[in-house]
């Protein structure tokens, strides 16, 4: 017809005598298996992935820039929101950096309480992925068990801090306030309850035939690749990277604890799941050990600060072993009440980079299994 553009017919497919074309497919930015608004730009040949380009930035809120116009008390509320499953650990990295720059020594009781709460937060994070990952590849029941255990631990975290997700319990110089009377006893009871019931989740999924078929040998990340991409946490340790800052560069009270580092060597989806599962058991033990120690220590849980907190001119770098991996906090001060610069090095950002290597060559159904096993939070990528 006059005025109509020329139409060209393209046949997409495989078969004798057919011209074929690769298909470009977007997974996301809104997709149930991407843990938020992550976009993957895939080039497919049939159902096989040829290339994968993770495209980030859809959630970017400019937190690092917002740090520069808020004082050292206010930036904590921004920091605990990038990885919303690890809020306590996020707060911790910021206050450790500020305390290091200001030369503040935190009271011993606060140090042990921080360590206990950090480990409880680690278990909460891991339980979320232990429930959601099987869900993404078709197993519905585990998420109910995972949330039952999460709710038990959330109750004690909420009692101590007033928050269920963004705790805002850390302060420069210690903690917001003393824990409620009898809280350590209730927290130990919750840990015991979760430890007794964890086998319900473990036995259901770890050796499940269908789960094994979907995860063993799928998405193999070698130790060399993991190191090259800066992968850390459960993702790095599942590939054989025996690195854990709690043991290798201790902070808080970890130097006085024997921290078991859970590793695997296969580097596949199943190894990553197993590391997460076994780490949850280890963190429950560490949390209980810290609570036992807290009961033996008396004294304050914070230090008195001036009305206006100013860090001296200089810079420092603090890093922590967050539930998803190593988080770094580079703080630069010019002697004012706000940071001149606060740069975050987040675990999820490094872990997701590896998808460009892992996904090419796999099938689309395996793509979902690999994506879920990288254990990331999109806010932790975009900040």
Short mmCIF file of C-alpha atoms in Angstrom, two decimals:
data_model
loop_
_atom_site.label_atom_id
_atom_site.label_comp_id
_atom_site.label_asym_id
_atom_site.label_seq_id
_atom_site.Cartn_x
_atom_site.Cartn_y
_atom_site.Cartn_z
CA UNK A 1 0.00 0.00 0.00
CA UNK A 2 1.12 3.54 -0.72
CA UNK A 3 2.83 5.24 2.22
CA UNK A 4 3.41 2.00 4.15
CA UNK A 5 7.00 1.12 5.10
CA UNK A 6 8.58 -1.94 3.54
CA UNK A 7 7.87 -5.02 5.65
CA UNK A 8 10.51 -7.69 6.07
CA UNK A 9 9.71 -11.18 7.28
CA UNK A 10 12.19 -12.75 9.71
CA UNK A 11 11.92 -16.39 10.68
CA UNK A 12 13.12 -17.12 14.21
CA UNK A 13 13.76 -20.76 14.93
CA UNK A 14 15.88 -23.72 13.97
CA UNK A 15 15.46 -26.40 11.40
CA UNK A 16 16.56 -27.56 7.99
CA UNK A 17 16.50 -24.84 5.37
CA UNK A 18 15.33 -22.05 7.70
CA UNK A 19 17.13 -18.76 8.11
CA UNK A 20 17.51 -18.16 11.83
CA UNK A 21 17.94 -15.04 13.91
CA UNK A 22 18.95 -14.61 17.52
CA UNK A 23 16.26 -13.21 19.78
CA UNK A 24 16.86 -10.39 22.25
CA UNK A 25 14.84 -10.92 25.43
CA UNK A 26 14.55 -8.72 28.50
CA UNK A 27 14.14 -10.39 31.86
CA UNK A 28 12.91 -7.52 34.00
CA UNK A 29 13.11 -4.82 35.15
CA UNK A 30 9.88 -6.13 36.71
CA UNK A 31 10.11 -9.89 37.00
CA UNK A 32 9.25 -12.25 39.88
CA UNK A 33 12.67 -13.89 39.96
CA UNK A 34 14.91 -10.81 39.96
CA UNK A 35 14.61 -9.83 43.67
CA UNK A 36 13.59 -6.34 42.58
CA UNK A 37 14.06 -4.17 39.54
CA UNK A 38 17.09 -5.78 37.92
CA UNK A 39 17.08 -6.05 34.13
CA UNK A 40 18.90 -8.76 32.21
CA UNK A 41 19.30 -8.21 28.47
CA UNK A 42 19.67 -11.66 26.96
CA UNK A 43 20.48 -12.80 23.46
CA UNK A 44 18.95 -16.23 22.89
CA UNK A 45 19.38 -18.94 20.28
CA UNK A 46 16.17 -20.84 20.84
CA UNK A 47 16.22 -21.54 24.58
CA UNK A 48 19.96 -21.23 24.97
CA UNK A 49 21.49 -18.03 26.31
CA UNK A 50 24.25 -16.62 24.11
CA UNK A 51 25.02 -13.42 26.03
CA UNK A 52 23.77 -11.73 29.17
CA UNK A 53 24.10 -8.09 30.13
CA UNK A 54 22.90 -7.13 33.62
CA UNK A 55 21.53 -3.57 33.48
CA UNK A 56 21.35 -1.87 36.85
CA UNK A 57 20.27 1.52 38.13
CA UNK A 58 16.48 1.31 38.17
CA UNK A 59 16.40 1.66 41.96
CA UNK A 60 19.22 4.19 42.28
CA UNK A 61 18.36 6.68 45.03
CA UNK A 62 21.69 8.44 45.28
CA UNK A 63 22.32 7.39 48.89
CA UNK A 64 26.04 8.15 48.63
CA UNK A 65 25.23 11.72 47.62
CA UNK A 66 22.61 12.06 50.35
CA UNK A 67 25.25 11.12 52.94
CA UNK A 68 27.03 14.38 52.14
CA UNK A 69 24.16 16.59 53.38
CA UNK A 70 23.27 14.64 56.54
CA UNK A 71 25.18 14.49 59.78
CA UNK A 72 26.79 11.40 61.26
CA UNK A 73 23.70 10.47 63.23
CA UNK A 74 21.38 10.82 60.24
CA UNK A 75 23.36 8.82 57.67
CA UNK A 76 22.71 5.60 59.59
CA UNK A 77 19.07 5.66 58.48
CA UNK A 78 20.17 5.85 54.84
CA UNK A 79 22.79 3.14 55.20
CA UNK A 80 20.50 0.47 56.62
CA UNK A 81 18.26 0.54 53.55
CA UNK A 82 20.44 -0.51 50.61
CA UNK A 83 20.39 -4.21 51.53
CA UNK A 84 17.03 -4.29 53.28
CA UNK A 85 17.59 -7.87 54.44
CA UNK A 86 20.80 -6.94 56.29
CA UNK A 87 19.84 -3.61 57.85
CA UNK A 88 21.66 -4.12 61.16
CA UNK A 89 24.90 -5.06 59.42
CA UNK A 90 24.62 -2.04 57.10
CA UNK A 91 24.29 0.33 60.06
CA UNK A 92 27.22 -1.36 61.70
CA UNK A 93 29.68 -0.65 58.89
CA UNK A 94 28.88 3.07 58.93
CA UNK A 95 29.23 3.49 62.69
CA UNK A 96 32.46 1.46 62.73
CA UNK A 97 33.95 3.80 60.10
CA UNK A 98 32.88 6.93 62.02
CA UNK A 99 34.10 5.52 65.35
CA UNK A 100 37.44 4.61 63.82
CA UNK A 101 37.91 8.12 62.42
CA UNK A 102 36.88 9.75 65.73
CA UNK A 103 38.92 7.34 67.87
CA UNK A 104 35.90 6.26 69.93
CA UNK A 105 36.20 3.13 72.07
CA UNK A 106 32.82 1.40 72.38
CA UNK A 107 31.84 -0.16 75.76
CA UNK A 108 32.40 -3.92 75.97
CA UNK A 109 28.73 -4.74 76.58
CA UNK A 110 27.76 -2.86 73.41
CA UNK A 111 30.42 -4.73 71.41
CA UNK A 112 29.04 -8.15 72.40
CA UNK A 113 25.42 -7.06 71.89
CA UNK A 114 26.28 -5.75 68.43
CA UNK A 115 27.92 -9.06 67.56
CA UNK A 116 24.90 -11.07 68.75
CA UNK A 117 22.46 -8.87 66.82
CA UNK A 118 24.62 -8.99 63.69
CA UNK A 119 24.53 -12.79 63.75
CA UNK A 120 20.76 -12.86 64.31
CA UNK A 121 20.40 -10.49 61.35
CA UNK A 122 22.59 -12.86 59.30
CA UNK A 123 20.24 -15.77 60.04
CA UNK A 124 17.21 -13.65 59.10
CA UNK A 125 18.84 -12.78 55.78
CA UNK A 126 19.77 -16.38 55.03
CA UNK A 127 16.30 -17.69 55.91
CA UNK A 128 14.74 -15.35 53.37
CA UNK A 129 16.88 -16.79 50.57
CA UNK A 130 16.52 -20.37 51.86
CA UNK A 131 12.77 -19.94 51.40
CA UNK A 132 12.65 -17.82 48.25
CA UNK A 133 15.26 -19.68 46.20
CA UNK A 134 13.40 -23.03 46.12
CA UNK A 135 10.21 -21.05 45.40
CA UNK A 136 11.77 -19.60 42.26
CA UNK A 137 12.42 -23.06 40.85
CA UNK A 138 9.08 -24.54 41.78
CA UNK A 139 9.23 -25.69 45.42
CA UNK A 140 6.50 -23.87 47.32
CA UNK A 141 6.59 -25.45 50.79
CA UNK A 142 10.09 -24.36 52.02
CA UNK A 143 9.15 -20.69 52.12
CA UNK A 144 6.52 -21.40 54.78
CA UNK A 145 9.08 -23.10 57.03
CA UNK A 146 11.61 -20.31 56.40
CA UNK A 147 9.12 -17.61 57.34
CA UNK A 148 8.08 -19.47 60.47
CA UNK A 149 11.67 -19.33 61.69
CA UNK A 150 12.09 -15.75 60.52
CA UNK A 151 9.06 -14.69 62.52
CA UNK A 152 10.46 -16.28 65.68
CA UNK A 153 13.70 -14.31 65.34
CA UNK A 154 11.98 -11.14 64.10
CA UNK A 155 10.04 -11.06 67.37
CA UNK A 156 13.20 -10.73 69.48
CA UNK A 157 14.76 -8.24 67.05
CA UNK A 158 11.62 -6.13 67.12
CA UNK A 159 11.48 -6.24 70.91
CA UNK A 160 15.03 -4.97 71.27
CA UNK A 161 14.98 -2.28 68.57
CA UNK A 162 11.36 -1.43 67.79
CA UNK A 163 11.89 -2.22 64.08
CA UNK A 164 11.18 -5.33 62.07
CA UNK A 165 13.30 -4.50 59.07
CA UNK A 166 15.19 -1.22 59.53
CA UNK A 167 16.33 -1.50 63.10
CA UNK A 168 18.12 1.85 63.60
CA UNK A 169 19.62 0.42 66.78
CA UNK A 170 23.29 1.25 66.17
CA UNK A 171 24.61 4.64 67.21
CA UNK A 172 28.01 6.26 66.87
CA UNK A 173 29.61 5.13 70.13
CA UNK A 174 27.44 2.09 70.82
CA UNK A 175 23.76 1.22 70.75
CA UNK A 176 20.58 3.26 71.04
CA UNK A 177 19.71 1.96 74.51
CA UNK A 178 19.99 -0.95 76.91
CA UNK A 179 18.10 -4.10 75.94
CA UNK A 180 14.84 -4.84 77.81
CA UNK A 181 15.02 -6.82 81.04
CA UNK A 182 15.09 -10.55 80.37
CA UNK A 183 15.63 -10.05 76.63
CA UNK A 184 18.76 -12.20 76.40
CA UNK A 185 16.88 -15.13 77.93
CA UNK A 186 14.02 -14.76 75.42
CA UNK A 187 16.50 -14.42 72.56
CA UNK A 188 18.26 -17.65 73.60
CA UNK A 189 14.90 -19.42 73.76
CA UNK A 190 14.09 -18.21 70.23
CA UNK A 191 17.48 -19.41 68.96
CA UNK A 192 16.90 -22.84 70.55
CA UNK A 193 13.47 -23.07 68.96
CA UNK A 194 14.77 -22.18 65.50
CA UNK A 195 17.67 -24.61 65.83
CA UNK A 196 15.30 -27.46 66.75
CA UNK A 197 13.00 -26.72 63.80
CA UNK A 198 15.61 -26.03 61.12
CA UNK A 199 15.77 -29.73 60.11
CA UNK A 200 12.16 -29.38 58.87
CA UNK A 201 13.47 -27.05 56.16
CA UNK A 202 16.79 -28.83 55.75
CA UNK A 203 15.36 -32.33 55.24
CA UNK A 204 12.71 -31.04 52.86
CA UNK A 205 15.02 -29.42 50.35
CA UNK A 206 18.74 -30.20 50.70
CA UNK A 207 18.52 -33.74 49.25
CA UNK A 208 15.29 -33.34 47.32
CA UNK A 209 15.64 -35.15 43.96
CA UNK A 210 14.02 -32.42 41.91
CA UNK A 211 16.00 -29.68 43.66
CA UNK A 212 19.24 -31.61 43.09
CA UNK A 213 18.42 -32.06 39.40
CA UNK A 214 17.87 -28.31 39.02
CA UNK A 215 20.96 -27.15 40.93
CA UNK A 216 23.83 -29.68 40.91
CA UNK A 217 26.38 -28.82 38.22
CA UNK A 218 24.37 -25.77 37.15
CA UNK A 219 25.90 -22.29 37.12
CA UNK A 220 29.44 -23.31 38.07
CA UNK A 221 31.57 -20.36 39.22
CA UNK A 222 35.22 -21.34 39.67
CA UNK A 223 37.36 -19.98 42.48
CA UNK A 224 39.41 -18.02 39.95
CA UNK A 225 36.30 -16.43 38.43
CA UNK A 226 34.85 -15.64 41.85
CA UNK A 227 38.09 -13.91 42.88
CA UNK A 228 38.31 -12.01 39.58
CA UNK A 229 34.81 -10.61 39.99
CA UNK A 230 35.28 -9.81 43.67
CA UNK A 231 32.53 -12.23 44.70
CA UNK A 232 32.41 -12.82 48.44
CA UNK A 233 30.17 -14.18 51.17
CA UNK A 234 28.25 -17.41 50.49
CA UNK A 235 28.72 -17.01 46.71
CA UNK A 236 32.52 -16.80 46.97
CA UNK A 237 32.83 -19.47 49.66
CA UNK A 238 30.74 -21.94 47.64
CA UNK A 239 33.43 -21.69 44.95
CA UNK A 240 36.20 -22.47 47.43
CA UNK A 241 37.27 -18.93 48.42
CA UNK A 242 38.09 -19.48 52.09
CA UNK A 243 37.62 -15.85 53.07
CA UNK A 244 35.61 -14.48 55.98
CA UNK A 245 36.45 -11.14 57.59
CA UNK A 246 35.05 -12.27 60.93
CA UNK A 247 37.98 -14.71 61.13
CA UNK A 248 40.56 -13.09 58.85
CA UNK A 249 40.26 -9.43 59.91
CA UNK A 250 38.18 -9.53 63.10
CA UNK A 251 36.03 -6.61 64.20
CA UNK A 252 33.52 -6.31 67.07
CA UNK A 253 33.99 -9.38 69.31
CA UNK A 254 34.82 -11.84 66.53
CA UNK A 255 38.48 -11.94 67.55
CA UNK A 256 37.41 -13.72 70.77
CA UNK A 257 35.12 -16.19 69.00
CA UNK A 258 35.92 -19.27 66.97
CA UNK A 259 34.11 -18.46 63.73
CA UNK A 260 33.35 -21.54 61.60
CA UNK A 261 33.77 -20.66 57.91
CA UNK A 262 31.48 -22.79 55.73
CA UNK A 263 32.96 -23.52 52.28
CA UNK A 264 32.34 -25.79 49.31
CA UNK A 265 34.40 -26.39 46.18
CA UNK A 266 31.88 -27.23 43.43
CA UNK A 267 30.81 -23.60 42.91
CA UNK A 268 27.39 -24.60 41.53
CA UNK A 269 23.88 -23.51 42.54
CA UNK A 270 23.54 -26.35 45.05
CA UNK A 271 26.84 -25.47 46.75
CA UNK A 272 25.71 -21.87 47.17
CA UNK A 273 22.45 -23.05 48.75
CA UNK A 274 24.29 -25.46 51.07
CA UNK A 275 26.73 -22.79 52.24
CA UNK A 276 23.80 -20.53 53.09
CA UNK A 277 22.01 -23.31 54.97
CA UNK A 278 25.02 -24.43 56.98
CA UNK A 279 26.00 -20.82 57.71
CA UNK A 280 22.58 -20.29 59.32
CA UNK A 281 23.35 -23.08 61.82
CA UNK A 282 26.79 -21.59 62.54
CA UNK A 283 25.38 -18.10 63.09
CA UNK A 284 22.77 -19.38 65.54
CA UNK A 285 25.60 -20.90 67.61
CA UNK A 286 27.63 -17.67 67.45
CA UNK A 287 24.64 -15.56 68.48
CA UNK A 288 23.99 -17.80 71.49
CA UNK A 289 27.64 -17.64 72.53
CA UNK A 290 27.52 -13.83 72.35
CA UNK A 291 24.33 -13.65 74.42
CA UNK A 292 25.90 -15.87 77.09
CA UNK A 293 28.81 -13.43 77.25
CA UNK A 294 26.49 -10.37 77.39
CA UNK A 295 24.93 -11.75 80.58
CA UNK A 296 28.35 -11.74 82.23
CA UNK A 297 29.10 -8.09 81.40
CA UNK A 298 27.68 -5.02 83.08
CA UNK A 299 28.07 -1.38 82.21
CA UNK A 300 26.85 1.12 79.63
CA UNK A 301 26.00 0.34 75.99
CA UNK A 302 27.06 3.70 74.55
CA UNK A 303 29.35 6.66 75.15
CA UNK A 304 28.24 10.25 75.69
CA UNK A 305 28.74 12.34 72.56
CA UNK A 306 28.74 16.11 72.07
CA UNK A 307 25.56 17.73 70.78
CA UNK A 308 27.15 18.16 67.36
CA UNK A 309 29.24 15.19 66.20
CA UNK A 310 32.18 16.16 64.00
CA UNK A 311 34.72 13.66 62.69
CA UNK A 312 38.28 15.03 62.44
CA UNK A 313 39.74 15.70 59.02
CA UNK A 314 41.00 12.53 57.38
CA UNK A 315 39.78 9.33 55.80
CA UNK A 316 39.26 5.71 56.79
CA UNK A 317 37.99 2.44 55.37
CA UNK A 318 35.94 -0.04 57.34
CA UNK A 319 34.74 -3.35 55.99
CA UNK A 320 32.39 -5.93 57.43
CA UNK A 321 31.37 -9.50 56.61
CA UNK A 322 27.75 -8.79 55.77
CA UNK A 323 25.30 -11.67 55.22
CA UNK A 324 25.69 -11.42 51.43
CA UNK A 325 29.44 -10.79 51.44
CA UNK A 326 32.01 -8.08 52.07
CA UNK A 327 30.69 -4.54 52.44
CA UNK A 328 33.19 -1.68 52.46
CA UNK A 329 32.68 1.86 53.75
CA UNK A 330 35.17 4.54 52.66
CA UNK A 331 34.66 7.70 54.70
CA UNK A 332 36.34 11.03 53.96
CA UNK A 333 35.92 13.91 56.42
CA UNK A 334 36.93 17.56 56.24
CA UNK A 335 36.25 18.14 59.91
CA UNK A 336 32.60 19.05 59.47
CA UNK A 337 29.42 17.53 60.92
CA UNK A 338 28.63 15.80 57.59
CA UNK A 339 30.85 13.40 55.62
CA UNK A 340 32.65 14.96 52.68
CA UNK A 341 32.37 11.58 50.93
CA UNK A 342 31.01 8.17 51.89
CA UNK A 343 31.56 5.43 49.32
CA UNK A 344 29.89 2.04 49.67
CA UNK A 345 31.38 -1.16 48.28
CA UNK A 346 28.43 -3.56 48.33
CA UNK A 347 28.49 -7.35 48.12
CA UNK A 348 25.54 -7.69 45.72
CA UNK A 349 27.15 -5.43 43.11
CA UNK A 350 30.22 -7.64 42.85
CA UNK A 351 28.24 -10.90 42.92
CA UNK A 352 25.89 -9.89 40.09
CA UNK A 353 28.81 -9.02 37.78
CA UNK A 354 29.55 -12.74 37.53
CA UNK A 355 26.26 -13.34 35.66
CA UNK A 356 27.92 -12.22 32.41
CA UNK A 357 30.16 -15.30 32.67
CA UNK A 358 27.73 -17.75 34.28
CA UNK A 359 24.69 -17.37 32.04
CA UNK A 360 26.04 -17.75 28.46
CA UNK A 361 25.54 -21.34 27.32
CA UNK A 362 22.81 -22.19 29.82
CA UNK A 363 19.12 -22.77 29.07
CA UNK A 364 16.42 -20.28 30.05
CA UNK A 365 15.04 -22.47 32.90
CA UNK A 366 18.58 -22.78 34.32
CA UNK A 367 18.92 -19.01 34.07
CA UNK A 368 16.33 -18.61 36.82
CA UNK A 369 18.09 -21.21 38.99
CA UNK A 370 21.45 -19.44 38.55
CA UNK A 371 20.04 -15.97 39.08
CA UNK A 372 18.37 -16.92 42.37
CA UNK A 373 21.50 -18.65 43.65
CA UNK A 374 23.64 -15.50 43.40
CA UNK A 375 21.91 -14.12 46.53
CA UNK A 376 21.65 -10.40 45.86
CA UNK A 377 19.36 -7.54 46.81
CA UNK A 378 18.85 -4.99 44.05
CA UNK A 379 18.97 -2.02 46.45
CA UNK A 380 22.43 -3.27 47.42
CA UNK A 381 23.49 -2.99 43.77
CA UNK A 382 21.97 0.40 43.02
CA UNK A 383 22.40 2.09 46.44
#
